[in-house]
XYZ file of N, CA and C in Angstrom:
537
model
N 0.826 -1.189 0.000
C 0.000 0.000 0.000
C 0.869 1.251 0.000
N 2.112 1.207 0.792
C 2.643 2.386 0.922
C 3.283 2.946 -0.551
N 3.504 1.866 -0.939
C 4.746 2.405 -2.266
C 3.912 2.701 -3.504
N 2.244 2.335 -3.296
C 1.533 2.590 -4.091
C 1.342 1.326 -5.492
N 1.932 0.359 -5.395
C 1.999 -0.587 -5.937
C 0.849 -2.155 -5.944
N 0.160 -1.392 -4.937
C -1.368 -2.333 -4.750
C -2.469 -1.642 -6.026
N -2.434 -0.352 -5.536
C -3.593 0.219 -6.447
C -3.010 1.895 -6.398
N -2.867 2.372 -7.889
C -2.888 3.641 -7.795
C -3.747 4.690 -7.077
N -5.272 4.043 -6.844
C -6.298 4.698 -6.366
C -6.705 4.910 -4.853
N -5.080 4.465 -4.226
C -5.319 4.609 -2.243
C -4.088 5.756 -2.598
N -5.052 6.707 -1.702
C -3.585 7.861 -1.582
C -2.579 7.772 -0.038
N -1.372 7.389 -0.852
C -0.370 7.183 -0.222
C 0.607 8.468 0.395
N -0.259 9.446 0.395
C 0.549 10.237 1.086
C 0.021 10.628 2.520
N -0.865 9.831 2.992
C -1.362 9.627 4.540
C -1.085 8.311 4.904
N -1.232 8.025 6.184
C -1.056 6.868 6.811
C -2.388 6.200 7.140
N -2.435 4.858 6.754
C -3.736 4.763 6.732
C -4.454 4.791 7.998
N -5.591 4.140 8.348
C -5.733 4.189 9.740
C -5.986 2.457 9.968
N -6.414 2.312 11.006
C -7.002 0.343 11.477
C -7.918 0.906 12.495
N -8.710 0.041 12.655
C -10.223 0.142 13.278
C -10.622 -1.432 13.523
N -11.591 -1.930 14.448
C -12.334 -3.038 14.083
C -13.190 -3.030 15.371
N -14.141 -3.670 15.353
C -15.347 -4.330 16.458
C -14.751 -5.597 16.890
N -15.435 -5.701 18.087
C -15.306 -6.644 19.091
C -13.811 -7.491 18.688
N -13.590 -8.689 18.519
C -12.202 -9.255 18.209
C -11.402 -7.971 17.173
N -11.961 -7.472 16.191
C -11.516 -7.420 15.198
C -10.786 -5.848 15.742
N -11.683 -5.198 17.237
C -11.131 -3.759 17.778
C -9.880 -4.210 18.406
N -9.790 -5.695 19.511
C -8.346 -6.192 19.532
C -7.440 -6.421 18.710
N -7.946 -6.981 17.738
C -6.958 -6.654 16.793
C -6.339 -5.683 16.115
N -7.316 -4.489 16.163
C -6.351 -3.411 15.768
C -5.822 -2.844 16.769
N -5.961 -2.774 18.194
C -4.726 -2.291 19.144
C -3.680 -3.227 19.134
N -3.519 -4.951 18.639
C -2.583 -5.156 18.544
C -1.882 -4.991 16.926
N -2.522 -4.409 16.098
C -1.582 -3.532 14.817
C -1.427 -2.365 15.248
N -2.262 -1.982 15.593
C -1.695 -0.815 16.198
C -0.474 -0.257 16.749
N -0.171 -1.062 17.629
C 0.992 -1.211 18.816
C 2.251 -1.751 17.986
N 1.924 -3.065 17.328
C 2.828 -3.383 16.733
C 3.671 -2.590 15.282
N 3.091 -2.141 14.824
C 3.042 -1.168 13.268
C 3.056 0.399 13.974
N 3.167 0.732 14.912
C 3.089 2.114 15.696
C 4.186 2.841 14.778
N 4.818 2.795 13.571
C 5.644 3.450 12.993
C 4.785 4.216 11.719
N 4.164 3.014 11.361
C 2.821 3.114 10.022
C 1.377 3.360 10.130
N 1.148 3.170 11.215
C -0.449 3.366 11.628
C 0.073 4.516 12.921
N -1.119 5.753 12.474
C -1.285 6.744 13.407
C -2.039 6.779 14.390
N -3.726 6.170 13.983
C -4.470 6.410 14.008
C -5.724 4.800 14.589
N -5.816 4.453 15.561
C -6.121 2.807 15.846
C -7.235 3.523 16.987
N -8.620 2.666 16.361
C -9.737 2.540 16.853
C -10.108 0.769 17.602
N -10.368 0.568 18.811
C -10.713 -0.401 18.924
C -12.272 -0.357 19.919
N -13.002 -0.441 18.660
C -14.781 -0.044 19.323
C -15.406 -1.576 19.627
N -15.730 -1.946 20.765
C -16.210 -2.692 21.453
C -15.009 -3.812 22.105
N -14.172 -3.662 21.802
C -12.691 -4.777 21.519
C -13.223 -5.842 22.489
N -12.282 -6.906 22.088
C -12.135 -8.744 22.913
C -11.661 -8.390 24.014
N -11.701 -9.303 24.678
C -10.925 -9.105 26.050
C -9.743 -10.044 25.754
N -8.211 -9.641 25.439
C -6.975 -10.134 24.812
C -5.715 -9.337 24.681
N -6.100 -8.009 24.393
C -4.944 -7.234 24.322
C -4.234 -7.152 25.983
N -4.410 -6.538 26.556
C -3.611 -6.562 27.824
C -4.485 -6.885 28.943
N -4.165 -7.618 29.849
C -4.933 -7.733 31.078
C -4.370 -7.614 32.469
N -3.610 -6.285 32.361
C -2.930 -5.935 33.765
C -1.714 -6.747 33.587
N -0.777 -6.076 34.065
C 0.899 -6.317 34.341
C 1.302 -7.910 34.986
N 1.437 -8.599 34.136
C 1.972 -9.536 34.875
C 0.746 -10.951 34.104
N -0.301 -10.251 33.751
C -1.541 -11.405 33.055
C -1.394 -11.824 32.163
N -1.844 -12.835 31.074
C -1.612 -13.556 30.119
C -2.249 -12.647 28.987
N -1.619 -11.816 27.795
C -2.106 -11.498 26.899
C -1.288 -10.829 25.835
N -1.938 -10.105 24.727
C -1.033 -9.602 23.378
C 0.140 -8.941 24.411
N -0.261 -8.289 25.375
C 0.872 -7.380 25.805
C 0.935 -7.960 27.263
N 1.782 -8.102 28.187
C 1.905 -8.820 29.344
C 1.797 -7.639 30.472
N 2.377 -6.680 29.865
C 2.750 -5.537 30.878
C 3.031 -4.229 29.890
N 2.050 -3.173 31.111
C 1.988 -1.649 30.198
C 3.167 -1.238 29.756
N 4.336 -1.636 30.123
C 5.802 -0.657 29.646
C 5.956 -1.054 28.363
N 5.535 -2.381 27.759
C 5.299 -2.571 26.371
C 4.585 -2.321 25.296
N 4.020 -1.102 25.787
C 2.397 -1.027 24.993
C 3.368 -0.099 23.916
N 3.502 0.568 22.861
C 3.588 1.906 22.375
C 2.344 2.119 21.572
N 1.935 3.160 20.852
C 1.494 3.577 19.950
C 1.969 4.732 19.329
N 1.858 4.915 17.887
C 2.566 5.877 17.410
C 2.935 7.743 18.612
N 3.866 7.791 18.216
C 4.230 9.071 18.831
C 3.955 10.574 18.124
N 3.376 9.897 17.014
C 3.109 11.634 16.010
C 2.255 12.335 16.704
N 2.313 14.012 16.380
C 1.304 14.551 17.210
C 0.012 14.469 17.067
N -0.263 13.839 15.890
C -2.000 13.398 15.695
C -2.565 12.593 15.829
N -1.585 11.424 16.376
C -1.705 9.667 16.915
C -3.222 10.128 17.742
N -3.482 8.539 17.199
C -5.139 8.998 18.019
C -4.919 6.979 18.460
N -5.514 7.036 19.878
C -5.869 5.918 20.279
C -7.272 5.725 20.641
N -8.565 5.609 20.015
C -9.939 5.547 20.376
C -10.054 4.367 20.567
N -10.876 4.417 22.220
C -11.329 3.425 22.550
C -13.091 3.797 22.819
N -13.893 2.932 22.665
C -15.288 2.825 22.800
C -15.930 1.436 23.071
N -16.886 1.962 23.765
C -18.141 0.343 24.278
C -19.122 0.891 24.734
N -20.270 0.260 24.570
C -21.189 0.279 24.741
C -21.704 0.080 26.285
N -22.830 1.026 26.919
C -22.996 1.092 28.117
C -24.065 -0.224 28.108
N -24.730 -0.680 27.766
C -26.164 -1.862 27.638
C -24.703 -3.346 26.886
N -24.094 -3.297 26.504
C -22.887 -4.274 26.151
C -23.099 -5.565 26.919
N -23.216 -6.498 26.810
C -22.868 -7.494 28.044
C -22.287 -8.558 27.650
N -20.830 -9.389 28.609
C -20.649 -10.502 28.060
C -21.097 -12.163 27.605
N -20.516 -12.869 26.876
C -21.001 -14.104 26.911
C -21.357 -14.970 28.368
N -21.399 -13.713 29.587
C -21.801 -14.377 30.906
C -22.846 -13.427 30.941
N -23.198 -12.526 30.120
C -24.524 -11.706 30.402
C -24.189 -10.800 31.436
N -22.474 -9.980 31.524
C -22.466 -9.225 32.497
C -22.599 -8.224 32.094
N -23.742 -7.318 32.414
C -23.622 -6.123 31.816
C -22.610 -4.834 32.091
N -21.897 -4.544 30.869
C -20.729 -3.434 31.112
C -19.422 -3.690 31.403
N -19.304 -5.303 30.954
C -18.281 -6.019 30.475
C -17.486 -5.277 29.455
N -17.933 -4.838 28.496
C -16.920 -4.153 27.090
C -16.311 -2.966 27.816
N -17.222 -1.983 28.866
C -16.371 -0.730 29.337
C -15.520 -1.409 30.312
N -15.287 -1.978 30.909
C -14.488 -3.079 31.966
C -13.058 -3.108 31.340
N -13.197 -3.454 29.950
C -12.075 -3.769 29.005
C -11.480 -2.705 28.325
N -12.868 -1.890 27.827
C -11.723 -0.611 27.412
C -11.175 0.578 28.522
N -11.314 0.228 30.072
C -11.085 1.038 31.219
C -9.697 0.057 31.429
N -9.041 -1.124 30.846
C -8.247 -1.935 31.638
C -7.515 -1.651 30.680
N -7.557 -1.771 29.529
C -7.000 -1.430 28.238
C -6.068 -0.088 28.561
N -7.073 0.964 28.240
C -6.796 2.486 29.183
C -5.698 2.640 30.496
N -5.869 1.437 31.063
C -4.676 1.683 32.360
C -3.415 1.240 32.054
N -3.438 -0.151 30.882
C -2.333 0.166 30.465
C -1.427 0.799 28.900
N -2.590 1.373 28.096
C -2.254 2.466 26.897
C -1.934 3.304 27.406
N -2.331 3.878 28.290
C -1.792 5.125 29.233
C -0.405 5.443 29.489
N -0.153 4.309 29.943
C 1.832 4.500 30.606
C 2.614 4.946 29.717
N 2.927 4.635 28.243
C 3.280 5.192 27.300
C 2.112 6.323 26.297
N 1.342 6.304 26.505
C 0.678 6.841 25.249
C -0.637 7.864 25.836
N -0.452 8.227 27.066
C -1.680 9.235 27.601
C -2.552 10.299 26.992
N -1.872 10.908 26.286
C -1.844 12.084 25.215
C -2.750 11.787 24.162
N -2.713 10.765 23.726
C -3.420 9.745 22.657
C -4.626 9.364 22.464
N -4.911 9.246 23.721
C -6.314 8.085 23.811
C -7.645 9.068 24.133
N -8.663 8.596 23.042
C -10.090 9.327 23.548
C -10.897 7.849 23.796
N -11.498 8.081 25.121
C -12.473 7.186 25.315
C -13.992 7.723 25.252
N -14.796 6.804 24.454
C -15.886 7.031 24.515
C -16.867 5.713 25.069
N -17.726 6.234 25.825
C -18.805 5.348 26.661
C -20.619 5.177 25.635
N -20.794 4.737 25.016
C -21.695 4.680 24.378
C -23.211 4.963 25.028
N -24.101 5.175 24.971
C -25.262 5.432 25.965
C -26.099 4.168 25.701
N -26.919 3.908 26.576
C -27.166 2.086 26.611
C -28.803 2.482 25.016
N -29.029 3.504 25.052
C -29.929 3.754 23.963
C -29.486 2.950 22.481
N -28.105 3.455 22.471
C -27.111 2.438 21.544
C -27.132 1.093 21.143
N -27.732 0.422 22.307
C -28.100 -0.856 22.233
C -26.732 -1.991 22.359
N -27.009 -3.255 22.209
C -25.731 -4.134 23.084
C -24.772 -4.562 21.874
N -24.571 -5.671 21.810
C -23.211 -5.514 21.198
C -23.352 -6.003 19.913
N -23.666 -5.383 18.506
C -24.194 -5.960 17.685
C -24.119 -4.550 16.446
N -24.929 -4.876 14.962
C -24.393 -3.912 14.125
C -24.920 -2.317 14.222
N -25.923 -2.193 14.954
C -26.844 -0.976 15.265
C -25.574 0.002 16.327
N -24.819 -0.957 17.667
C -24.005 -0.171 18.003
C -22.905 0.148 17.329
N -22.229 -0.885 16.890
C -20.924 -0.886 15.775
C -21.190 0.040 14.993
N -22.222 0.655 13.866
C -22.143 1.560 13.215
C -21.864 3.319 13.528
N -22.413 3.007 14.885
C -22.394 4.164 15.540
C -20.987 4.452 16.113
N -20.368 3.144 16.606
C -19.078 3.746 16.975
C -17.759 3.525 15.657
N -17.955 3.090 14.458
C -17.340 3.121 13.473
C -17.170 5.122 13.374
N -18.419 5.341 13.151
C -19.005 6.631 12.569
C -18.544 7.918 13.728
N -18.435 7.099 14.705
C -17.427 8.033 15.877
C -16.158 8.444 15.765
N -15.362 6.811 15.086
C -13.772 6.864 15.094
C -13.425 7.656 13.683
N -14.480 7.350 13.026
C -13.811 7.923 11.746
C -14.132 9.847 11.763
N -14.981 9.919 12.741
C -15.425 11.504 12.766
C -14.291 12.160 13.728
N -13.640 11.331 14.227
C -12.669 11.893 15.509
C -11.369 11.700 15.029
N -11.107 10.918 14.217
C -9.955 10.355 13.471
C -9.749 11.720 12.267
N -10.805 11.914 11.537
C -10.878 12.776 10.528
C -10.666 14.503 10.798
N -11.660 14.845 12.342
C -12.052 15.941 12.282
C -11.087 16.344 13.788
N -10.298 15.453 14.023
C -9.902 15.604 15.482
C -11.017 16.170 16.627
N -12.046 15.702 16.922
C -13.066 16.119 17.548
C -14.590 14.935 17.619
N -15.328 14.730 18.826
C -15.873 14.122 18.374
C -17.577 14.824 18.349
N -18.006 13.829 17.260
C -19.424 14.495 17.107
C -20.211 14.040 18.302
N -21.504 15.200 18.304
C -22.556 14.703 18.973
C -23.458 13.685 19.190
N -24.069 13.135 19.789
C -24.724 11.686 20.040
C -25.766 11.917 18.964
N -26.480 13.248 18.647
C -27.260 13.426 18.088
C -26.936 13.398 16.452
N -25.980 13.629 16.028
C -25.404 13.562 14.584
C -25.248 11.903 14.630
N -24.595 11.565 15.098
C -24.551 10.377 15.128
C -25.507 9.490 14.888
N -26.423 9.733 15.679
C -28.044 8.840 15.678
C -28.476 9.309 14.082
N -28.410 10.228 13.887
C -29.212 10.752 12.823
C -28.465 10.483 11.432
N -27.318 10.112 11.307
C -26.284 9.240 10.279
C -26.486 8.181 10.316
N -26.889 7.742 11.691
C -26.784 6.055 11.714
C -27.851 5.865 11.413
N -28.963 6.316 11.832
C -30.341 5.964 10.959
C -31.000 6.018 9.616
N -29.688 6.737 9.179
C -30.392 6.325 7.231
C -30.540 5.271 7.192
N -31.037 4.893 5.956
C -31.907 3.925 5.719
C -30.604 3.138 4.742
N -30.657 1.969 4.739
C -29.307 0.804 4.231
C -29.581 1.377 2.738
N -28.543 1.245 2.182
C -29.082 1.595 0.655
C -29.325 0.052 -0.225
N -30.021 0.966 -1.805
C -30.717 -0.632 -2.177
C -29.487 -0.820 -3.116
N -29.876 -2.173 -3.717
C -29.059 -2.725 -4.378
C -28.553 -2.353 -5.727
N -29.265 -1.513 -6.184
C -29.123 -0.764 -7.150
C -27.962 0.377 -6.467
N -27.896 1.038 -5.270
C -26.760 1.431 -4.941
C -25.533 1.265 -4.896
N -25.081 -0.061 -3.964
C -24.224 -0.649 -4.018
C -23.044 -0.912 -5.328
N -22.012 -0.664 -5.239
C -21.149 -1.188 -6.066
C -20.746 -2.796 -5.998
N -20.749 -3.120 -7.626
C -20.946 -4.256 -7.969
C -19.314 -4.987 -7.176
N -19.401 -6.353 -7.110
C -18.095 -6.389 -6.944
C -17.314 -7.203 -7.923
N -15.837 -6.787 -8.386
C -15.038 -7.023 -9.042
C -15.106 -8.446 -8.273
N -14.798 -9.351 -9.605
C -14.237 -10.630 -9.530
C -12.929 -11.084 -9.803
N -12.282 -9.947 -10.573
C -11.117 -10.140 -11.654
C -10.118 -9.342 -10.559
N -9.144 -9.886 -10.017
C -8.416 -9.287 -9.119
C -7.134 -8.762 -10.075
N -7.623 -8.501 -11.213
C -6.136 -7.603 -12.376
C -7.416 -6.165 -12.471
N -8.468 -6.495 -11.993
C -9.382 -4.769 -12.309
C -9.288 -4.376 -10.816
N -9.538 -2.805 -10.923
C -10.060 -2.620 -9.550
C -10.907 -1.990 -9.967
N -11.700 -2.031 -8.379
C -13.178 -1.516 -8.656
C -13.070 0.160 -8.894
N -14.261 0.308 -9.277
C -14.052 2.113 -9.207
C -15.332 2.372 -9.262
């Protein structure tokens, strides 16, 4: 991607960003952390419980003195979960549990960095109705350095899915790209 040799049509003169839901938000704090040279910018909205679990616990990171994330001055570390969230034990407020433990140890290196957001349980539990909303967070805070209101938010997230006639078709031929 960087050298521009995937597709002329990603502009390579930004860094891209990484994002993901539930496993996929652990996984981008651990690209994140790891790639902290190439990625600025790492959203992990609802994340697994895996990346760190306190100093000394079994996980991606064992202990906070290992955490980094990029050091640029626009490095953004967003974390988000849902307040109504609950785990596969039905505990409710399990996901903020994780991104508050997460937080204690992104912090030691990277304080400056990190916006946490708490979702309002209106948001609903852990599924695509909240995910869209906190996608639509990271990329508004990522983009605009700032985050939007609950109310913009709701009111983006509630358009209506588009029809199929919208959608772009998808390439099969991996020598085309789509456009």
């Amino acid at each position: 991607i960087e050298t521009g040799s995937l597709s002329s049509k990603i502009d390579t003169s930004k860094k891209p960003y990484v994002a993901g839901f539930s496993m996929g938000g652990m996984a981008a704090l651990h690209i994140g952390a790891d790639y902290n040279k190439r990625i600025d910018k790492c959203g992990a909205l609802s994340p697994g419980k895996s990346f760190y679990l306190g100093d000394g616990n079994w996980g991606f990171y064992n202990y906070a003195s290992d955490i980094y994330f990029s050091s640029n001055d626009d490095a953004l570390v967003y974390l988000s979960a849902g307040a109504a969230e609950a785990d596969f034990s039905n505990i409710k407020g399990a996901f903020v549990d994780t991104i508050n433990m997460y937080e204690s140890g992104i912090k030691v290196n990277n304080a400056d960095k990190i916006t946490k957001f708490i979702a309002p349980e209106s948001w609903g539990g852990h599924g695509w109705d909240l995910a869209q909303m906190e996608i639509f967070m990271f990329l508004h805070k990522a983009s605009y350095n700032r985050l939007p209101t609950n109310e913009l938010v709701e009111m983006v997230c509630s358009q209506p899915y588009p029809s199929a006639s919208q959608v772009p078709t998808i390439v099969t031929d991996p020598t085309k790209e789509h456009t």
